[in-house]
Structure formats: C-alpha cells, structure tokens
Amino acid sequence: MSMSATYACSNQACLFLQDESLNQMFIDAPENSMILLEDVDAAFGNRADDKSKDGVEKLLAGASADDGPEARNTLSFSGLLNAIDGVASAEGRILFMTTNYVEKLDSALIRPGRVDAKQYIGNATESQVERMFRRFNTACSDEDAKRFVRAVFDRPERPDVSLAQLQGLFLRFKRKPADIFSGLSTLYE
C-alpha cells in the first residue's frame, strides 16, 4: 500500500471543522490510503463538558457559539457518518478511529459494517516497557533495561502507565537517556 499524499488537520484547524470540509477531506484522500480520526468522541463538542452523562448529548448535538473558541466545531453526527460511508465515500481506504471514551460513542458510529474491528489498547505491560526502553535507548545494557522495568512496576502505589506516557518520558530524555531514571517520577504526576 502506498500513500501519495498526507492530509492533516491540526487541533486548531479542526475547531472549525464542518460537514462539508470533512467530506471533502475524505473525497480528496488518495486511493489505498489510511485515514486516522483521533479522539472521535470529541468531534462534536468540548471535552471539558463531557464528564457527566449530559456530555453524551453535547457530543451528538454539537457545541454552541457560547461554548468558547475551543468548541466552535460545527461538524454534525450525520456529517461524520456521511463522510465515512455515505454516497460520496470511496472504497480502498482504511479508517482508524481512536477514543478514550468508547462508551460515549453512538452505536450507529461503531456498528458492524462501519467498524469491522475494535482493538482495546490498555496500559503498558512489562514487555512493552522493556522494548520501548531499548528502542529509545539503543546503547542500554540488559541490566539497565531490566532496572528500568523494575523501577516502573515495583512502586508501592503501582499506578497504571500508558504507552503514550512512556513515549513522552522517552522523548523528554531523548538527548540524555542516562538521565531517564531521575525523571521517572514524571510518569506519576
């Protein structure tokens, strides 16, 4: 599979996403491409309001102009569904959607035929932590890799650590990988 073009919508640009612009992005995406819709649960409103049960209605209803600049998105639920598999949709593309709140997604969005597979990506395992440590710190010894894994998992409070948190830590210490042990506490802030 090759990709002849890359389309991106920064968070700032997506604040003003409309049905027509999303549909056009899908139409313009090349054949045999992959499309990523990150945080699809937040596509219709302000996530700060989504902590309550009423947040589901806000997600589906869209944000009002009074919600502030972070919520001026006018994308509608039907506009999203039409972009994904409406009349103008095209074959030969793979669509990935991510969410932190799958329970907030309307069943019409994730029904069979529209979503063929669901994959839960949980918190990091010991094996994943070790492999990521070795990937970001290619000069590490076996002892350092094992010590890092123990430092992550052998904590009294043993909080969950996501792969994104680990990546952030590794990137923060990319230029000085030897200092990563001193910055390990930032994982738990």
CSV table of C-alpha atoms in Angstrom, one decimal:
chain,number,residue,atom,x,y,z
A,1,MET,CA,0.0,0.0,0.0
A,2,SER,CA,1.4,3.4,-0.9
A,3,MET,CA,0.3,6.8,0.1
A,4,SER,CA,0.7,9.6,-2.4
A,5,ALA,CA,-0.4,12.5,-0.1
A,6,THR,CA,-0.8,13.3,3.5
A,7,TYR,CA,-3.7,15.2,5.0
A,8,ALA,CA,-3.7,16.6,8.5
A,9,CYS,CA,-5.9,18.7,10.5
A,10,SER,CA,-4.3,20.4,13.4
A,11,ASN,CA,-6.3,20.8,16.6
A,12,GLN,CA,-6.7,24.5,15.9
A,13,ALA,CA,-7.9,23.9,12.4
A,14,CYS,CA,-10.3,21.2,13.4
A,15,LEU,CA,-12.0,23.6,15.8
A,16,PHE,CA,-13.9,24.9,12.8
A,17,LEU,CA,-14.5,21.5,11.1
A,18,GLN,CA,-17.8,21.4,9.2
A,19,ASP,CA,-19.6,18.6,7.5
A,20,GLU,CA,-18.6,19.8,4.0
A,21,SER,CA,-14.9,20.2,4.9
A,22,LEU,CA,-14.6,16.7,6.4
A,23,ASN,CA,-16.5,15.2,3.5
A,24,GLN,CA,-14.1,17.0,1.1
A,25,MET,CA,-11.1,15.6,3.0
A,26,PHE,CA,-12.4,12.1,2.6
A,27,ILE,CA,-13.1,12.6,-1.1
A,28,ASP,CA,-9.6,14.1,-1.6
A,29,ALA,CA,-7.8,11.3,0.3
A,30,PRO,CA,-6.0,9.1,-2.2
A,31,GLU,CA,-6.9,5.5,-3.0
A,32,ASN,CA,-5.3,2.9,-0.8
A,33,SER,CA,-4.7,5.3,2.0
A,34,MET,CA,-5.2,5.2,5.7
A,35,ILE,CA,-7.3,7.8,7.4
A,36,LEU,CA,-7.0,8.5,11.1
A,37,LEU,CA,-9.7,10.2,13.1
A,38,GLU,CA,-8.3,10.7,16.6
A,39,ASP,CA,-10.4,11.3,19.6
A,40,VAL,CA,-13.6,10.8,17.6
A,41,ASP,CA,-15.6,11.1,20.9
A,42,ALA,CA,-14.6,14.8,21.0
A,43,ALA,CA,-15.6,15.5,17.4
A,44,PHE,CA,-18.9,17.2,18.3
A,45,GLY,CA,-18.1,19.4,21.3
A,46,ASN,CA,-16.0,20.5,24.2
A,47,ARG,CA,-14.4,17.6,26.1
A,48,ALA,CA,-14.4,19.6,29.3
A,49,ASP,CA,-18.2,19.2,29.4
A,50,ASP,CA,-18.1,15.5,28.8
A,51,LYS,CA,-17.5,14.3,32.3
A,52,SER,CA,-21.2,14.0,33.1
A,53,LYS,CA,-23.9,11.9,31.4
A,54,ASP,CA,-25.1,15.1,29.7
A,55,GLY,CA,-21.8,15.1,27.9
A,56,VAL,CA,-23.2,12.4,25.5
A,57,GLU,CA,-26.0,14.7,24.3
A,58,LYS,CA,-23.4,17.5,23.9
A,59,LEU,CA,-21.2,15.2,21.8
A,60,LEU,CA,-24.1,14.5,19.5
A,61,ALA,CA,-25.7,17.9,19.5
A,62,GLY,CA,-22.5,19.9,18.8
A,63,ALA,CA,-21.2,22.9,20.5
A,64,SER,CA,-22.9,26.3,20.6
A,65,ALA,CA,-21.2,29.6,19.8
A,66,ASP,CA,-21.3,30.4,23.5
A,67,ASP,CA,-19.1,27.5,24.4
A,68,GLY,CA,-16.0,29.4,23.6
A,69,PRO,CA,-13.3,29.1,20.9
A,70,GLU,CA,-12.4,25.6,21.8
A,71,ALA,CA,-15.8,24.3,20.8
A,72,ARG,CA,-16.8,26.1,17.6
A,73,ASN,CA,-16.8,22.9,15.7
A,74,THR,CA,-20.0,22.6,13.6
A,75,LEU,CA,-19.4,19.0,12.5
A,76,SER,CA,-22.7,17.0,12.8
A,77,PHE,CA,-23.0,13.4,13.6
A,78,SER,CA,-24.8,12.7,10.3
A,79,GLY,CA,-22.0,14.6,8.5
A,80,LEU,CA,-19.4,12.3,10.1
A,81,LEU,CA,-21.4,9.2,9.1
A,82,ASN,CA,-21.8,10.5,5.6
A,83,ALA,CA,-18.1,11.2,5.2
A,84,ILE,CA,-17.3,7.7,6.5
A,85,ASP,CA,-19.6,5.7,4.3
A,86,GLY,CA,-22.1,8.0,2.6
A,87,VAL,CA,-22.8,8.4,-1.1
A,88,ALA,CA,-19.5,10.2,-1.8
A,89,SER,CA,-17.4,7.7,0.2
A,90,ALA,CA,-14.8,5.7,-1.7
A,91,GLU,CA,-13.6,2.1,-1.4
A,92,GLY,CA,-10.0,1.1,-0.9
A,93,ARG,CA,-9.2,3.1,2.3
A,94,ILE,CA,-8.7,2.0,5.8
A,95,LEU,CA,-10.2,4.2,8.5
A,96,PHE,CA,-8.9,4.2,12.1
A,97,MET,CA,-10.8,5.9,14.8
A,98,THR,CA,-9.4,6.4,18.3
A,99,THR,CA,-11.3,7.3,21.5
A,100,ASN,CA,-10.7,7.4,25.2
A,101,TYR,CA,-14.4,7.1,25.9
A,102,VAL,CA,-15.8,4.2,23.8
A,103,GLU,CA,-18.9,4.2,26.0
A,104,LYS,CA,-19.8,7.7,24.7
A,105,LEU,CA,-19.8,6.7,21.1
A,106,ASP,CA,-23.2,6.3,19.4
A,107,SER,CA,-23.9,2.7,18.4
A,108,ALA,CA,-24.5,3.9,14.8
A,109,LEU,CA,-20.9,5.1,14.6
A,110,ILE,CA,-19.4,1.8,15.7
A,111,ARG,CA,-22.0,-0.7,14.3
A,112,PRO,CA,-20.8,-3.8,12.3
A,113,GLY,CA,-20.2,-2.9,8.7
A,114,ARG,CA,-18.9,0.6,9.6
A,115,VAL,CA,-16.4,-0.6,12.2
A,116,ASP,CA,-15.1,-4.1,11.3
A,117,ALA,CA,-12.7,-4.5,14.2
A,118,LYS,CA,-12.2,-3.0,17.6
A,119,GLN,CA,-8.9,-3.1,19.5
A,120,TYR,CA,-8.5,-2.1,23.1
A,121,ILE,CA,-5.1,-0.7,23.8
A,122,GLY,CA,-4.6,-0.8,27.5
A,123,ASN,CA,-1.8,0.2,29.8
A,124,ALA,CA,1.8,-0.8,29.2
A,125,THR,CA,3.0,-4.3,30.1
A,126,GLU,CA,6.4,-5.1,31.4
A,127,SER,CA,7.4,-6.5,28.0
A,128,GLN,CA,6.3,-3.3,26.2
A,129,VAL,CA,8.1,-1.1,28.7
A,130,GLU,CA,11.3,-3.0,28.1
A,131,ARG,CA,11.0,-3.0,24.3
A,132,MET,CA,10.3,0.8,24.3
A,133,PHE,CA,13.2,1.4,26.6
A,134,ARG,CA,15.5,-0.5,24.3
A,135,ARG,CA,14.1,1.3,21.2
A,136,PHE,CA,14.6,4.8,22.7
A,137,ASN,CA,17.9,3.9,24.4
A,138,THR,CA,19.7,1.7,21.9
A,139,ALA,CA,23.0,1.8,23.8
A,140,CYS,CA,21.5,0.4,27.0
A,141,SER,CA,22.7,-2.7,28.7
A,142,ASP,CA,20.4,-5.6,29.6
A,143,GLU,CA,20.9,-4.7,33.2
A,144,ASP,CA,19.7,-1.1,32.6
A,145,ALA,CA,16.6,-2.3,30.7
A,146,LYS,CA,15.6,-4.7,33.5
A,147,ARG,CA,16.3,-2.0,36.1
A,148,PHE,CA,14.1,0.4,34.2
A,149,VAL,CA,11.2,-2.1,34.1
A,150,ARG,CA,11.6,-2.8,37.8
A,151,ALA,CA,11.6,1.0,38.5
A,152,VAL,CA,8.3,1.4,36.6
A,153,PHE,CA,6.5,-1.6,38.1
A,154,ASP,CA,8.0,-2.1,41.6
A,155,ARG,CA,6.4,1.0,43.1
A,156,PRO,CA,4.2,0.8,46.2
A,157,GLU,CA,1.3,2.6,44.6
A,158,ARG,CA,1.9,0.8,41.2
A,159,PRO,CA,-0.1,3.3,39.1
A,160,ASP,CA,-1.1,2.3,35.6
A,161,VAL,CA,1.2,3.6,32.9
A,162,SER,CA,0.1,4.1,29.3
A,163,LEU,CA,2.2,3.7,26.2
A,164,ALA,CA,1.7,7.4,25.5
A,165,GLN,CA,3.1,8.4,28.9
A,166,LEU,CA,6.1,6.2,28.3
A,167,GLN,CA,6.7,7.7,24.9
A,168,GLY,CA,6.5,11.2,26.4
A,169,LEU,CA,9.1,10.3,29.0
A,170,PHE,CA,11.4,8.8,26.4
A,171,LEU,CA,11.1,11.8,24.2
A,172,ARG,CA,11.8,14.1,27.1
A,173,PHE,CA,15.1,12.3,27.8
A,174,LYS,CA,16.0,11.5,24.2
A,175,ARG,CA,19.1,13.6,24.2
A,176,LYS,CA,20.2,12.4,27.6
A,177,PRO,CA,18.9,8.8,28.0
A,178,ALA,CA,21.1,8.1,31.0
A,179,ASP,CA,19.1,10.7,33.0
A,180,ILE,CA,15.8,8.9,32.4
A,181,PHE,CA,15.9,7.2,35.8
A,182,SER,CA,16.0,10.6,37.6
A,183,GLY,CA,12.9,11.7,35.5
A,184,LEU,CA,10.9,8.6,36.1
A,185,SER,CA,8.7,10.3,38.8
A,186,THR,CA,7.2,12.4,36.0
A,187,LEU,CA,5.3,9.3,34.8
A,188,TYR,CA,3.2,9.5,38.0
A,189,GLU,CA,2.4,13.2,38.1
